[in-house]
PDB file of C-alpha atoms and ligand atoms in Angstrom:
ATOM      1  CA  MET A   3     235.287  41.227  15.798  1.00  0.00           C
ATOM      2  CA  THR A   4     234.568  43.617  12.633  1.00  0.00           C
ATOM      3  CA  PRO A   5     235.213  41.657   9.394  1.00  0.00           C
ATOM      4  CA  SER A   6     238.301  42.995   6.918  1.00  0.00           C
ATOM      5  CA  HIS A   7     236.251  42.257   4.468  1.00  0.00           C
ATOM      6  CA  ILE A   8     232.587  41.760   2.947  1.00  0.00           C
ATOM      7  CA  ALA A   9     231.633  40.876  -0.235  1.00  0.00           C
ATOM      8  CA  PHE A  10     227.941  40.768  -1.518  1.00  0.00           C
ATOM      9  CA  ILE A  11     225.211  38.687  -3.814  1.00  0.00           C
ATOM     10  CA  MET A  12     223.305  41.778  -4.127  1.00  0.00           C
ATOM     11  CA  ASP A  13     220.054  39.324  -4.972  1.00  0.00           C
ATOM     12  CA  GLY A  14     216.286  39.922  -4.847  1.00  0.00           C
ATOM     13  CA  ASN A  15     215.690  43.531  -6.927  1.00  0.00           C
ATOM     14  CA  GLY A  16     213.720  41.706  -8.981  1.00  0.00           C
ATOM     15  CA  ARG A  17     211.145  40.054  -6.669  1.00  0.00           C
ATOM     16  CA  TRP A  18     211.384  43.670  -4.719  1.00  0.00           C
ATOM     17  CA  ALA A  19     210.213  45.510  -7.631  1.00  0.00           C
ATOM     18  CA  GLU A  20     207.264  42.759  -8.782  1.00  0.00           C
ATOM     19  CA  ARG A  21     206.220  43.006  -5.269  1.00  0.00           C
ATOM     20  CA  ARG A  22     205.126  46.313  -6.270  1.00  0.00           C
ATOM     21  CA  HIS A  23     203.818  45.650  -9.703  1.00  0.00           C
ATOM     22  CA  MET A  24     207.060  47.392 -10.764  1.00  0.00           C
ATOM     23  CA  PRO A  25     209.123  46.677 -13.927  1.00  0.00           C
ATOM     24  CA  ARG A  26     212.046  44.506 -12.597  1.00  0.00           C
ATOM     25  CA  LYS A  27     214.214  47.089 -13.655  1.00  0.00           C
ATOM     26  CA  TYR A  28     212.709  49.758 -11.269  1.00  0.00           C
ATOM     27  CA  GLY A  29     214.623  46.875  -8.335  1.00  0.00           C
ATOM     28  CA  HIS A  30     217.912  46.940 -10.047  1.00  0.00           C
ATOM     29  CA  LYS A  31     217.080  50.928 -10.105  1.00  0.00           C
ATOM     30  CA  MET A  32     216.293  50.962  -5.928  1.00  0.00           C
ATOM     31  CA  GLY A  33     219.287  48.084  -5.660  1.00  0.00           C
ATOM     32  CA  THR A  34     222.067  50.709  -6.464  1.00  0.00           C
ATOM     33  CA  GLN A  35     220.613  53.649  -4.326  1.00  0.00           C
ATOM     34  CA  THR A  36     221.403  50.059  -2.028  1.00  0.00           C
ATOM     35  CA  LEU A  37     224.739  49.645  -2.666  1.00  0.00           C
ATOM     36  CA  GLU A  38     225.765  53.035  -2.328  1.00  0.00           C
ATOM     37  CA  ASN A  39     224.458  53.125   1.326  1.00  0.00           C
ATOM     38  CA  VAL A  40     226.151  49.969   2.109  1.00  0.00           C
ATOM     39  CA  VAL A  41     229.071  51.771   0.644  1.00  0.00           C
ATOM     40  CA  ASP A  42     228.411  54.268   3.171  1.00  0.00           C
ATOM     41  CA  LEU A  43     227.461  52.058   5.976  1.00  0.00           C
ATOM     42  CA  ALA A  44     231.396  49.904   5.099  1.00  0.00           C
ATOM     43  CA  ALA A  45     233.495  53.461   5.778  1.00  0.00           C
ATOM     44  CA  LYS A  46     231.380  53.742   9.012  1.00  0.00           C
ATOM     45  CA  PHE A  47     231.480  50.814  10.668  1.00  0.00           C
ATOM     46  CA  GLY A  48     235.841  50.663   9.804  1.00  0.00           C
ATOM     47  CA  ILE A  49     235.422  47.610   7.508  1.00  0.00           C
ATOM     48  CA  LYS A  50     238.260  47.581   4.473  1.00  0.00           C
ATOM     49  CA  THR A  51     236.837  45.768   1.666  1.00  0.00           C
ATOM     50  CA  VAL A  52     233.150  45.324   0.143  1.00  0.00           C
ATOM     51  CA  THR A  53     232.687  43.758  -2.949  1.00  0.00           C
ATOM     52  CA  PHE A  54     229.596  43.728  -4.485  1.00  0.00           C
ATOM     53  CA  TYR A  55     228.710  40.990  -7.634  1.00  0.00           C
ATOM     54  CA  ALA A  56     227.109  43.161 -10.131  1.00  0.00           C
ATOM     55  CA  PHE A  57     226.952  41.195 -13.045  1.00  0.00           C
ATOM     56  CA  SER A  58     228.078  37.445 -13.259  1.00  0.00           C
ATOM     57  CA  THR A  59     229.819  35.475 -16.503  1.00  0.00           C
ATOM     58  CA  GLU A  60     225.692  33.969 -16.274  1.00  0.00           C
ATOM     59  CA  ASN A  61     223.839  36.710 -16.164  1.00  0.00           C
ATOM     60  CA  TRP A  62     224.211  37.082 -20.150  1.00  0.00           C
ATOM     61  CA  ALA A  63     221.237  34.893 -20.402  1.00  0.00           C
ATOM     62  CA  ARG A  64     219.220  37.382 -19.254  1.00  0.00           C
ATOM     63  CA  PRO A  65     216.531  39.084 -21.611  1.00  0.00           C
ATOM     64  CA  GLN A  66     218.591  41.578 -23.891  1.00  0.00           C
ATOM     65  CA  SER A  67     216.509  44.510 -22.071  1.00  0.00           C
ATOM     66  CA  GLU A  68     217.693  43.908 -18.657  1.00  0.00           C
ATOM     67  CA  ILE A  69     221.095  43.479 -19.575  1.00  0.00           C
ATOM     68  CA  ASP A  70     220.904  46.823 -21.669  1.00  0.00           C
ATOM     69  CA  TYR A  71     219.589  48.282 -18.489  1.00  0.00           C
ATOM     70  CA  LEU A  72     222.000  47.073 -16.036  1.00  0.00           C
ATOM     71  CA  PHE A  73     225.151  48.492 -18.166  1.00  0.00           C
ATOM     72  CA  GLY A  74     222.820  52.006 -18.092  1.00  0.00           C
ATOM     73  CA  ILE A  75     222.838  51.759 -14.459  1.00  0.00           C
ATOM     74  CA  PHE A  76     226.648  50.351 -14.440  1.00  0.00           C
ATOM     75  CA  ARG A  77     227.462  53.279 -17.150  1.00  0.00           C
ATOM     76  CA  LYS A  78     225.570  55.660 -14.883  1.00  0.00           C
ATOM     77  CA  PHE A  79     227.233  54.745 -11.297  1.00  0.00           C
ATOM     78  CA  LEU A  80     230.947  55.140 -13.528  1.00  0.00           C
ATOM     79  CA  SER A  81     230.127  58.440 -14.451  1.00  0.00           C
ATOM     80  CA  GLU A  82     229.363  60.071 -11.177  1.00  0.00           C
ATOM     81  CA  ILE A  83     232.510  58.556  -9.775  1.00  0.00           C
ATOM     82  CA  ASP A  84     233.629  62.039  -8.757  1.00  0.00           C
ATOM     83  CA  ARG A  85     231.068  61.112  -5.475  1.00  0.00           C
ATOM     84  CA  TYR A  86     233.146  58.175  -4.809  1.00  0.00           C
ATOM     85  CA  LYS A  87     236.067  59.713  -4.887  1.00  0.00           C
ATOM     86  CA  GLN A  88     234.854  62.215  -2.425  1.00  0.00           C
ATOM     87  CA  LYS A  89     234.277  59.332   0.003  1.00  0.00           C
ATOM     88  CA  ASN A  90     237.838  58.650  -0.676  1.00  0.00           C
ATOM     89  CA  VAL A  91     236.465  55.535  -1.722  1.00  0.00           C
ATOM     90  CA  LYS A  92     239.394  53.138  -3.772  1.00  0.00           C
ATOM     91  CA  LEU A  93     237.146  51.381  -6.843  1.00  0.00           C
ATOM     92  CA  ARG A  94     238.600  47.917  -8.236  1.00  0.00           C
ATOM     93  CA  PHE A  95     236.235  45.793 -11.176  1.00  0.00           C
ATOM     94  CA  ILE A  96     236.861  42.228 -10.762  1.00  0.00           C
ATOM     95  CA  GLY A  97     235.870  39.713 -13.279  1.00  0.00           C
ATOM     96  CA  ASN A  98     236.318  39.276 -17.664  1.00  0.00           C
ATOM     97  CA  LEU A  99     236.341  42.888 -18.761  1.00  0.00           C
ATOM     98  CA  SER A 100     237.061  42.204 -22.264  1.00  0.00           C
ATOM     99  CA  ARG A 101     233.684  40.891 -23.045  1.00  0.00           C
ATOM    100  CA  LEU A 102     232.367  44.651 -21.681  1.00  0.00           C
ATOM    101  CA  PRO A 103     231.180  47.111 -23.630  1.00  0.00           C
ATOM    102  CA  GLU A 104     234.268  49.196 -25.044  1.00  0.00           C
ATOM    103  CA  ASP A 105     232.897  52.465 -22.923  1.00  0.00           C
ATOM    104  CA  VAL A 106     231.739  50.143 -20.187  1.00  0.00           C
ATOM    105  CA  ARG A 107     235.315  48.836 -20.115  1.00  0.00           C
ATOM    106  CA  ASP A 108     237.110  51.906 -20.301  1.00  0.00           C
ATOM    107  CA  ALA A 109     235.440  53.764 -17.981  1.00  0.00           C
ATOM    108  CA  CYS A 110     236.528  50.839 -15.775  1.00  0.00           C
ATOM    109  CA  VAL A 111     239.653  51.601 -16.196  1.00  0.00           C
ATOM    110  CA  GLU A 112     240.132  55.295 -15.866  1.00  0.00           C
ATOM    111  CA  MET A 113     237.515  54.951 -12.222  1.00  0.00           C
ATOM    112  CA  THR A 114     240.382  52.722 -11.320  1.00  0.00           C
ATOM    113  CA  GLU A 115     242.863  55.144 -12.381  1.00  0.00           C
ATOM    114  CA  ARG A 116     241.338  57.773 -10.628  1.00  0.00           C
ATOM    115  CA  THR A 117     240.585  56.632  -7.511  1.00  0.00           C
ATOM    116  CA  LYS A 118     243.747  54.694  -7.322  1.00  0.00           C
ATOM    117  CA  GLU A 119     245.557  57.015  -4.953  1.00  0.00           C
ATOM    118  CA  ASN A 120     242.435  56.799  -2.495  1.00  0.00           C
ATOM    119  CA  THR A 121     243.209  55.591   1.209  1.00  0.00           C
ATOM    120  CA  GLY A 122     239.620  54.681   2.104  1.00  0.00           C
ATOM    121  CA  LEU A 123     237.301  52.195   1.368  1.00  0.00           C
ATOM    122  CA  ASN A 124     237.892  49.591  -1.139  1.00  0.00           C
ATOM    123  CA  VAL A 125     234.955  49.015  -3.129  1.00  0.00           C
ATOM    124  CA  VAL A 126     235.533  46.202  -5.932  1.00  0.00           C
ATOM    125  CA  ILE A 127     233.014  45.799  -8.391  1.00  0.00           C
ATOM    126  CA  ALA A 128     232.799  42.105 -10.123  1.00  0.00           C
ATOM    127  CA  LEU A 129     231.527  42.996 -13.819  1.00  0.00           C
ATOM    128  CA  ASN A 130     231.312  39.513 -15.801  1.00  0.00           C
ATOM    129  CA  TYR A 131     232.668  37.850 -13.307  1.00  0.00           C
ATOM    130  CA  GLY A 132     232.287  33.778 -12.502  1.00  0.00           C
ATOM    131  CA  SER A 133     234.770  31.902 -10.461  1.00  0.00           C
ATOM    132  CA  TRP A 134     234.817  29.368 -13.019  1.00  0.00           C
ATOM    133  CA  GLU A 135     236.013  31.477 -16.139  1.00  0.00           C
ATOM    134  CA  GLU A 136     238.647  33.155 -13.983  1.00  0.00           C
ATOM    135  CA  VAL A 137     240.643  30.594 -12.450  1.00  0.00           C
ATOM    136  CA  THR A 138     240.423  28.769 -16.611  1.00  0.00           C
ATOM    137  CA  SER A 139     241.920  32.462 -17.466  1.00  0.00           C
ATOM    138  CA  ALA A 140     244.386  32.420 -14.984  1.00  0.00           C
ATOM    139  CA  VAL A 141     245.328  28.776 -15.855  1.00  0.00           C
ATOM    140  CA  ASN A 142     245.664  29.219 -19.260  1.00  0.00           C
ATOM    141  CA  ARG A 143     247.480  32.537 -18.573  1.00  0.00           C
ATOM    142  CA  LEU A 144     250.272  30.343 -16.781  1.00  0.00           C
ATOM    143  CA  LEU A 145     250.712  28.325 -19.891  1.00  0.00           C
ATOM    144  CA  GLN A 146     250.665  31.047 -21.466  1.00  0.00           C
ATOM    145  CA  SER A 147     253.702  32.038 -19.904  1.00  0.00           C
ATOM    146  CA  GLY A 148     255.860  28.408 -20.412  1.00  0.00           C
ATOM    147  CA  LYS A 149     254.580  26.436 -16.790  1.00  0.00           C
ATOM    148  CA  THR A 150     253.897  23.222 -17.316  1.00  0.00           C
ATOM    149  CA  SER A 151     252.701  22.774 -13.198  1.00  0.00           C
ATOM    150  CA  VAL A 152     251.921  25.536 -11.059  1.00  0.00           C
ATOM    151  CA  SER A 153     251.063  26.162  -7.162  1.00  0.00           C
ATOM    152  CA  GLU A 154     248.302  27.047  -4.906  1.00  0.00           C
ATOM    153  CA  GLU A 155     250.671  30.242  -4.598  1.00  0.00           C
ATOM    154  CA  GLU A 156     250.892  30.726  -8.146  1.00  0.00           C
ATOM    155  CA  ILE A 157     247.463  30.174  -8.939  1.00  0.00           C
ATOM    156  CA  LYS A 158     246.024  32.508  -6.216  1.00  0.00           C
ATOM    157  CA  ASN A 159     248.280  35.511  -7.855  1.00  0.00           C
ATOM    158  CA  ALA A 160     246.691  34.688 -11.150  1.00  0.00           C
ATOM    159  CA  LEU A 161     243.488  35.645  -9.429  1.00  0.00           C
ATOM    160  CA  TYR A 162     241.492  38.748 -10.702  1.00  0.00           C
ATOM    161  CA  THR A 163     241.759  39.154  -6.835  1.00  0.00           C
ATOM    162  CA  HIS A 164     245.382  38.859  -6.514  1.00  0.00           C
ATOM    163  CA  ASP A 165     245.684  41.876  -4.396  1.00  0.00           C
ATOM    164  CA  LEU A 166     243.179  41.884  -2.561  1.00  0.00           C
ATOM    165  CA  THR A 167     242.359  40.175   1.019  1.00  0.00           C
ATOM    166  CA  PHE A 168     239.739  37.181   0.776  1.00  0.00           C
ATOM    167  CA  PRO A 169     236.849  38.013   2.149  1.00  0.00           C
ATOM    168  CA  ASP A 170     235.904  37.329   5.957  1.00  0.00           C
ATOM    169  CA  VAL A 171     231.777  37.289   4.982  1.00  0.00           C
ATOM    170  CA  VAL A 172     229.570  36.413   2.245  1.00  0.00           C
ATOM    171  CA  VAL A 173     226.011  37.923   2.542  1.00  0.00           C
ATOM    172  CA  ARG A 174     223.653  36.793   0.365  1.00  0.00           C
ATOM    173  CA  THR A 175     220.288  38.542   0.368  1.00  0.00           C
ATOM    174  CA  GLY A 176     216.781  37.488  -1.739  1.00  0.00           C
ATOM    175  CA  GLY A 177     216.503  34.289   0.390  1.00  0.00           C
ATOM    176  CA  GLU A 178     218.310  31.815  -1.840  1.00  0.00           C
ATOM    177  CA  VAL A 179     220.930  29.897  -0.065  1.00  0.00           C
ATOM    178  CA  ARG A 180     224.235  29.462  -2.579  1.00  0.00           C
ATOM    179  CA  LEU A 181     226.999  30.950  -3.904  1.00  0.00           C
ATOM    180  CA  SER A 182     226.402  31.037  -7.403  1.00  0.00           C
ATOM    181  CA  ASN A 183     229.954  30.604  -9.694  1.00  0.00           C
ATOM    182  CA  PHE A 184     231.037  34.247  -6.750  1.00  0.00           C
ATOM    183  CA  LEU A 185     234.126  33.501  -5.125  1.00  0.00           C
ATOM    184  CA  LEU A 186     234.547  30.272  -4.814  1.00  0.00           C
ATOM    185  CA  LEU A 187     237.777  29.399  -4.076  1.00  0.00           C
ATOM    186  CA  GLN A 188     238.020  32.915  -2.479  1.00  0.00           C
ATOM    187  CA  SER A 189     235.603  32.062   0.002  1.00  0.00           C
ATOM    188  CA  ALA A 190     237.128  28.840   0.996  1.00  0.00           C
ATOM    189  CA  TYR A 191     236.705  30.007   4.717  1.00  0.00           C
ATOM    190  CA  ALA A 192     234.730  32.901   4.330  1.00  0.00           C
ATOM    191  CA  GLU A 193     231.628  33.258   6.680  1.00  0.00           C
ATOM    192  CA  LEU A 194     228.479  32.801   4.962  1.00  0.00           C
ATOM    193  CA  ILE A 195     225.383  35.037   5.944  1.00  0.00           C
ATOM    194  CA  PHE A 196     222.083  34.307   3.743  1.00  0.00           C
ATOM    195  CA  THR A 197     219.122  37.029   4.455  1.00  0.00           C
ATOM    196  CA  ASP A 198     215.235  36.614   3.105  1.00  0.00           C
ATOM    197  CA  THR A 199     215.978  40.404   3.335  1.00  0.00           C
ATOM    198  CA  LEU A 200     215.601  41.568  -0.556  1.00  0.00           C
ATOM    199  CA  TRP A 201     218.632  43.447  -1.604  1.00  0.00           C
ATOM    200  CA  PRO A 202     216.549  47.130  -2.318  1.00  0.00           C
ATOM    201  CA  ASP A 203     215.170  46.734   1.565  1.00  0.00           C
ATOM    202  CA  PHE A 204     218.871  45.866   2.686  1.00  0.00           C
ATOM    203  CA  ASP A 205     219.542  48.896   5.360  1.00  0.00           C
ATOM    204  CA  GLU A 206     221.596  49.570   8.253  1.00  0.00           C
ATOM    205  CA  LYS A 207     219.605  47.498  10.636  1.00  0.00           C
ATOM    206  CA  ALA A 208     220.234  44.735   7.896  1.00  0.00           C
ATOM    207  CA  PHE A 209     223.978  45.650   8.051  1.00  0.00           C
ATOM    208  CA  VAL A 210     224.360  45.631  11.691  1.00  0.00           C
ATOM    209  CA  GLY A 211     222.749  42.192  12.000  1.00  0.00           C
ATOM    210  CA  VAL A 212     225.224  41.141   9.383  1.00  0.00           C
ATOM    211  CA  LEU A 213     228.055  42.422  11.771  1.00  0.00           C
ATOM    212  CA  ASP A 214     226.337  40.612  14.469  1.00  0.00           C
ATOM    213  CA  GLU A 215     225.824  37.279  13.563  1.00  0.00           C
ATOM    214  CA  TYR A 216     229.704  37.621  12.084  1.00  0.00           C
ATOM    215  CA  SER A 217     230.472  38.502  15.488  1.00  0.00           C
ATOM    216  CA  SER A 218     229.054  35.576  16.958  1.00  0.00           C
ATOM    217  CA  ARG A 219     230.916  32.884  14.769  1.00  0.00           C
ATOM    218  CA  VAL A 220     233.723  31.316  15.621  1.00  0.00           C
ATOM    219  CA  ARG A 221     236.164  31.241  13.009  1.00  0.00           C
ATOM    220  CA  LYS A 222     238.462  27.523  12.828  1.00  0.00           C
ATOM    221  CA  TYR A 223     240.200  27.683   9.665  1.00  0.00           C
ATOM    222  CA  GLY A 224     240.427  23.836   9.534  1.00  0.00           C
ATOM    223  CA  GLY A 225     242.268  23.410  12.877  1.00  0.00           C
ATOM    224  CA  LEU A 226     241.095  23.826  16.232  1.00  0.00           C
ATOM    225  CA  LYS A 227     238.869  27.061  18.249  1.00  0.00           C
ATOM    226  CA  LYS A 228     241.032  28.519  21.483  1.00  0.00           C
ATOM    227  CA  GLY A 229     240.895  26.145  24.317  1.00  0.00           C
ATOM    228  CA  ASP A 230     239.828  23.324  22.711  1.00  0.00           C
ATOM    229  CA  ALA A 231     241.032  20.061  24.186  1.00  0.00           C
ATOM    230  CA  LYS A 232     244.251  19.423  22.732  1.00  0.00           C
ATOM    231  CA  ALA A 233     244.208  15.110  21.675  1.00  0.00           C
TER     232      ALA A 233
HETATM  233  C1  FPP B  80     220.350  39.834  -8.938  1.00  0.00           C
HETATM  234  O1  FPP B  80     219.214  40.388  -8.566  1.00  0.00           O
HETATM  235  C2  FPP B  80     220.725  41.357  -8.874  1.00  0.00           C
HETATM  236  C3  FPP B  80     221.710  41.515 -10.089  1.00  0.00           C
HETATM  237  C4  FPP B  80     221.814  40.079 -11.086  1.00  0.00           C
HETATM  238  C5  FPP B  80     222.224  43.070 -10.198  1.00  0.00           C
HETATM  239  C6  FPP B  80     222.731  43.279  -9.635  1.00  0.00           C
HETATM  240  C7  FPP B  80     223.101  44.958  -9.831  1.00  0.00           C
HETATM  241  C8  FPP B  80     222.649  45.783  -8.772  1.00  0.00           C
HETATM  242  C9  FPP B  80     221.979  46.325  -7.500  1.00  0.00           C
HETATM  243  C10 FPP B  80     222.574  46.860  -9.689  1.00  0.00           C
HETATM  244  C11 FPP B  80     223.980  48.197  -8.756  1.00  0.00           C
HETATM  245  C12 FPP B  80     225.233  47.688  -9.464  1.00  0.00           C
HETATM  246  C13 FPP B  80     226.201  48.968  -9.435  1.00  0.00           C
HETATM  247  C14 FPP B  80     227.757  48.304 -10.103  1.00  0.00           C
HETATM  248  C15 FPP B  80     226.566  50.551  -9.904  1.00  0.00           C
HETATM  249  P1  FPP B  80     217.724  39.592  -8.947  1.00  0.00           P
HETATM  250  O2  FPP B  80     217.878  40.345 -10.456  1.00  0.00           O
HETATM  251  O3  FPP B  80     218.376  38.309  -9.620  1.00  0.00           O
HETATM  252  O4  FPP B  80     216.400  39.554  -7.930  1.00  0.00           O
HETATM  253  P2  FPP B  80     215.565  38.480  -8.455  1.00  0.00           P
HETATM  254  O5  FPP B  80     215.851  37.281  -7.351  1.00  0.00           O
HETATM  255  O6  FPP B  80     214.249  38.790  -7.439  1.00  0.00           O
HETATM  256  O7  FPP B  80     214.847  37.841  -9.644  1.00  0.00           O
END
């Protein structure tokens, strides 16, 4: 089975560069190229939605020069959106955009608007995203609307991902085995795949490896797998 939605934690840019005695920023630059390749691969393999964890609510703790460099990358990506528009990509952003520099926030809104009629791959960029922030702001919005108790459905509909499917698989490159505050609720039943491949090295072979690994998993959602003896 091909997953419908793959979410990526793009880890390992810094180490990739350091191993080449290059500044960490070079790793982020090469990681941006990987993101574009993965968008093309996702479209090629019939994936419907691909989400990328580009900047977390915790990434503000990085040196200001690295943050500035990353935002330079995001600005460039947003300015080149016509390339993605031609790929029939529908772009979306999740996260607390209100804390982003105004020009980046405006560009996110504009690019979402400009690609909204596209019918191809949904590309979701998590920018200033963190699950704890997402849930806290969702609950606060519900409280402000006058509610005194909330249902699972209402919380789900108040998340940044309200109009997206949940990821079938979350892939983390770079060898660390954790989710780092990424789509924690939405990944409740996602398959988790951790690979030592550093993000800039994540190529078609690695992508196919993920699809193969996903196909070998049996998803039960807390139930029994087909054919299991009933109690
Ligand atoms: C984690 O690697 C990576 C990030 C915090 C930034 C990810 C951003 C990109 C790949 C840029 C492309 C994004 C867009 C939206 C165009 P790390 O720096 O923590 O790596 P390390 O663990 O090796 O230090």
